[in-house]
Amino acid sequence: MTDEKQQNATAKRDRGIRLTVLAIFSVAIILVGGFFYSFTRARVMTTEELKSQGAYLYENPRLLPNFTLSDDRGEQVTPTTFQGQWSLVFFGFTYCPDICPTTLAQLKSFYQELDPEVQADTQIWLASVDPARDTPEQLHSYLDFFHPAFRGITGDFLEIHRFATSLNIPFTKVPGGGSNYQVEHSANVALVNPKGHSVGFFRAPLEISKMKRAYLSIREYY
């Protein structure tokens, strides 16, 4: 074999080795990537598993009724406001002595544990069950203490009541108390999907780790 033929054979052999190594490396990357994707991706839980995590889904998503309310910035809130993002809606009020600040602190912890891309299409709302005292300015100042991304909802009492009823969140004003009256309300957190449909709720008391697992699973389901 001449030197030129030997060099060509060696070059061909080396090129074949490089292509083989590259192919093996590429397959390894795909396999490892697939493993980590399946490991980090939320698993879709059954309805019973979701209940064990404190999340309850309705058999069929529910349309929101027509209503017109205001947010904490004075902008209009209607059913279309809830389209294009996931919304977690807690009904409470700024004069609430215990349940509301506790729940909002828990929602803050929940929100901060979400990955940035999940945070980007997750909106936390406080819908006031005391619209007579909770002006947009009052709500904005109150919510800013917990997280600047949280938004408030207030407006006409009957519109608030219609909205709460559609999300299966009852509330009632406690008789007496004068100007320092209280409002009894649920600590459950309603869940609205990006189509603007009520799909279920997280039952109180909230457990952040369970709530996060359930929420990520529900997002995969829808």
Coordinates of C-alpha atoms in Angstrom, one line a residue:
M1 CA 0.0 0.0 0.0
T2 CA 1.4 3.4 -1.0
D3 CA 1.7 6.2 1.5
E4 CA -1.1 8.1 -0.1
K5 CA -3.5 5.1 0.1
Q6 CA -2.5 4.5 3.7
Q7 CA -3.2 8.1 4.6
N8 CA -6.6 8.0 2.9
A9 CA -7.5 4.8 4.7
T10 CA -6.4 6.3 8.0
A11 CA -8.4 9.4 7.4
K12 CA -11.5 7.4 6.5
R13 CA -11.1 5.3 9.6
D14 CA -10.7 8.3 11.8
R15 CA -13.7 10.0 10.2
G16 CA -15.8 6.9 10.8
I17 CA -14.8 6.8 14.5
R18 CA -15.7 10.5 14.9
L19 CA -19.1 9.9 13.4
T20 CA -19.7 6.9 15.5
V21 CA -18.7 8.8 18.7
L22 CA -20.9 11.8 17.7
A23 CA -23.9 9.5 17.1
I24 CA -23.5 7.8 20.4
F25 CA -23.1 11.2 22.2
S26 CA -26.2 12.5 20.5
V27 CA -28.3 9.5 21.5
A28 CA -27.0 9.8 25.0
I29 CA -28.0 13.5 25.2
I30 CA -31.5 12.7 23.9
L31 CA -31.9 9.9 26.4
V32 CA -30.7 12.0 29.4
G33 CA -32.8 14.9 28.3
G34 CA -35.8 12.8 28.0
F35 CA -35.2 11.3 31.5
F36 CA -34.9 14.7 33.1
Y37 CA -37.9 16.0 31.2
S38 CA -40.1 13.2 32.4
F39 CA -38.6 13.5 35.9
T40 CA -39.3 17.2 36.2
R41 CA -42.6 17.3 34.4
A42 CA -45.6 17.2 36.6
R43 CA -47.5 13.9 36.5
V44 CA -51.2 14.1 35.8
M45 CA -53.0 12.9 39.0
T46 CA -56.3 11.2 39.2
T47 CA -59.2 13.0 40.8
E48 CA -58.7 11.0 44.0
E49 CA -55.0 11.8 44.1
L50 CA -55.8 15.5 43.7
K51 CA -58.2 15.3 46.6
S52 CA -55.5 13.9 48.7
Q53 CA -53.5 17.0 47.8
G54 CA -56.4 19.3 48.8
A55 CA -57.5 20.0 45.2
Y56 CA -61.1 19.4 44.1
L57 CA -62.0 19.5 40.4
Y58 CA -65.6 19.8 39.1
E59 CA -66.7 17.1 36.7
N60 CA -67.3 19.7 34.1
P61 CA -65.8 23.2 33.9
R62 CA -68.3 26.0 34.7
L63 CA -68.8 29.2 32.7
L64 CA -68.5 32.4 34.7
P65 CA -71.7 34.6 34.7
N66 CA -71.7 38.1 33.3
F67 CA -70.5 40.7 35.8
T68 CA -68.7 44.0 35.9
L69 CA -66.3 44.7 38.8
S70 CA -63.1 46.8 39.4
D71 CA -59.6 45.8 40.2
D72 CA -57.2 47.4 42.6
R73 CA -56.0 49.8 39.9
G74 CA -59.5 51.0 39.0
E75 CA -59.6 48.9 35.8
Q76 CA -62.7 47.0 34.8
V77 CA -62.9 43.3 35.6
T78 CA -65.3 41.0 33.6
P79 CA -65.3 37.3 32.8
T80 CA -62.9 37.9 29.9
T81 CA -60.3 39.3 32.4
F82 CA -59.7 35.7 33.4
Q83 CA -58.9 34.4 30.0
G84 CA -55.3 33.7 28.9
Q85 CA -53.9 32.8 32.3
W86 CA -54.5 30.6 35.3
S87 CA -56.3 32.4 38.2
L88 CA -56.4 31.6 41.8
V89 CA -59.2 33.6 43.5
F90 CA -59.4 34.0 47.3
F91 CA -62.5 35.8 48.7
G92 CA -61.7 37.9 51.7
F93 CA -61.4 41.4 52.9
T94 CA -58.8 43.9 54.2
Y95 CA -60.3 44.2 57.7
C96 CA -60.2 40.5 58.2
P97 CA -58.3 39.8 61.4
D98 CA -56.9 36.3 60.8
I99 CA -58.0 34.1 57.9
C100 CA -57.2 36.6 55.2
P101 CA -53.6 37.6 56.1
T102 CA -52.8 34.0 56.9
T103 CA -54.1 32.7 53.5
L104 CA -52.5 35.5 51.6
A105 CA -49.2 34.8 53.3
Q106 CA -49.6 31.1 52.2
L107 CA -50.4 32.1 48.7
K108 CA -47.3 34.3 48.6
S109 CA -45.2 31.2 49.6
F110 CA -47.0 29.1 47.0
Y111 CA -46.5 31.8 44.2
Q112 CA -42.8 32.2 45.1
E113 CA -42.1 28.5 44.8
L114 CA -43.4 28.4 41.2
D115 CA -40.9 28.4 38.3
P116 CA -40.8 31.8 36.5
E117 CA -42.5 30.5 33.4
V118 CA -45.4 29.2 35.6
Q119 CA -45.5 32.4 37.5
A120 CA -45.9 34.3 34.2
D121 CA -49.3 32.9 33.5
T122 CA -50.5 32.5 37.1
Q123 CA -52.5 35.3 38.7
I124 CA -53.4 35.5 42.4
W125 CA -56.6 37.5 43.2
L126 CA -58.2 38.7 46.4
A127 CA -61.9 39.3 45.7
S128 CA -63.4 41.5 48.4
V129 CA -66.4 40.2 50.3
D130 CA -66.6 43.7 51.9
P131 CA -66.7 46.1 48.9
A132 CA -68.3 48.8 51.0
R133 CA -65.0 49.4 52.8
D134 CA -62.5 47.8 50.3
T135 CA -61.9 50.5 47.7
P136 CA -59.5 49.9 44.9
E137 CA -56.9 52.0 46.7
Q138 CA -57.4 50.1 50.0
L139 CA -57.0 46.8 48.2
H140 CA -53.9 47.9 46.3
S141 CA -52.2 49.1 49.5
Y142 CA -53.1 45.9 51.3
L143 CA -52.0 43.5 48.6
D144 CA -48.8 45.3 48.0
F145 CA -47.7 44.2 51.5
F146 CA -48.0 40.6 50.4
H147 CA -46.8 40.6 46.8
P148 CA -46.8 43.3 44.2
A149 CA -48.1 40.8 41.6
F150 CA -51.3 40.1 43.5
R151 CA -54.4 41.8 42.3
G152 CA -57.7 42.8 44.0
I153 CA -61.3 42.8 42.9
T154 CA -64.1 45.0 44.4
G155 CA -67.3 46.6 43.2
D156 CA -71.1 46.3 43.6
F157 CA -72.0 43.9 46.4
L158 CA -74.5 41.9 44.2
E159 CA -72.0 41.6 41.5
I160 CA -69.4 40.3 44.0
H161 CA -72.0 37.9 45.3
R162 CA -72.8 36.6 41.8
F163 CA -69.1 36.1 41.1
A164 CA -68.5 34.3 44.4
T165 CA -71.5 32.0 43.9
S166 CA -70.3 31.0 40.5
L167 CA -67.0 29.9 42.1
N168 CA -68.8 28.1 44.9
I169 CA -67.4 30.4 47.6
P170 CA -70.1 31.4 50.1
F171 CA -69.9 34.4 52.4
T172 CA -72.2 36.4 54.7
K173 CA -72.0 39.6 56.7
V174 CA -72.1 39.0 60.5
P175 CA -75.0 40.9 62.1
G176 CA -74.1 43.7 64.5
G177 CA -70.7 45.2 65.1
G178 CA -71.5 48.6 63.8
S179 CA -68.7 50.0 61.6
N180 CA -66.4 47.2 62.8
Y181 CA -68.6 44.4 61.4
Q182 CA -67.1 41.2 60.2
V183 CA -67.8 38.9 57.2
E184 CA -67.9 35.1 57.4
H185 CA -66.3 33.6 54.4
S186 CA -64.7 30.4 53.1
A187 CA -60.9 30.1 53.1
N188 CA -61.0 27.9 50.0
V189 CA -59.2 29.2 46.9
A190 CA -61.1 28.9 43.6
L191 CA -59.3 27.9 40.4
V192 CA -60.1 29.4 36.9
N193 CA -58.4 28.0 33.8
P194 CA -57.1 30.1 30.9
K195 CA -60.4 29.7 29.0
G196 CA -62.1 31.6 31.9
H197 CA -63.8 28.5 33.2
S198 CA -64.2 27.7 36.9
V199 CA -62.6 24.2 37.2
G200 CA -62.4 23.6 41.0
F201 CA -60.9 24.8 44.2
F202 CA -58.1 24.2 46.7
R203 CA -59.6 23.3 50.1
A204 CA -58.5 25.1 53.3
P205 CA -56.3 24.8 55.2
L206 CA -53.8 25.1 52.5
E207 CA -50.6 23.0 52.5
I208 CA -48.1 24.7 50.1
S209 CA -46.2 21.6 48.9
K210 CA -49.4 19.7 48.2
M211 CA -51.0 22.7 46.6
K212 CA -48.1 23.1 44.3
R213 CA -48.0 19.5 43.2
A214 CA -51.8 19.5 42.5
Y215 CA -51.6 22.8 40.7
L216 CA -48.9 21.7 38.3
S217 CA -50.7 18.4 37.7
I218 CA -54.0 20.3 36.9
R219 CA -52.1 22.5 34.4
E220 CA -50.9 19.4 32.6
Y221 CA -54.4 18.0 32.5
Y222 CA -55.8 21.1 30.9

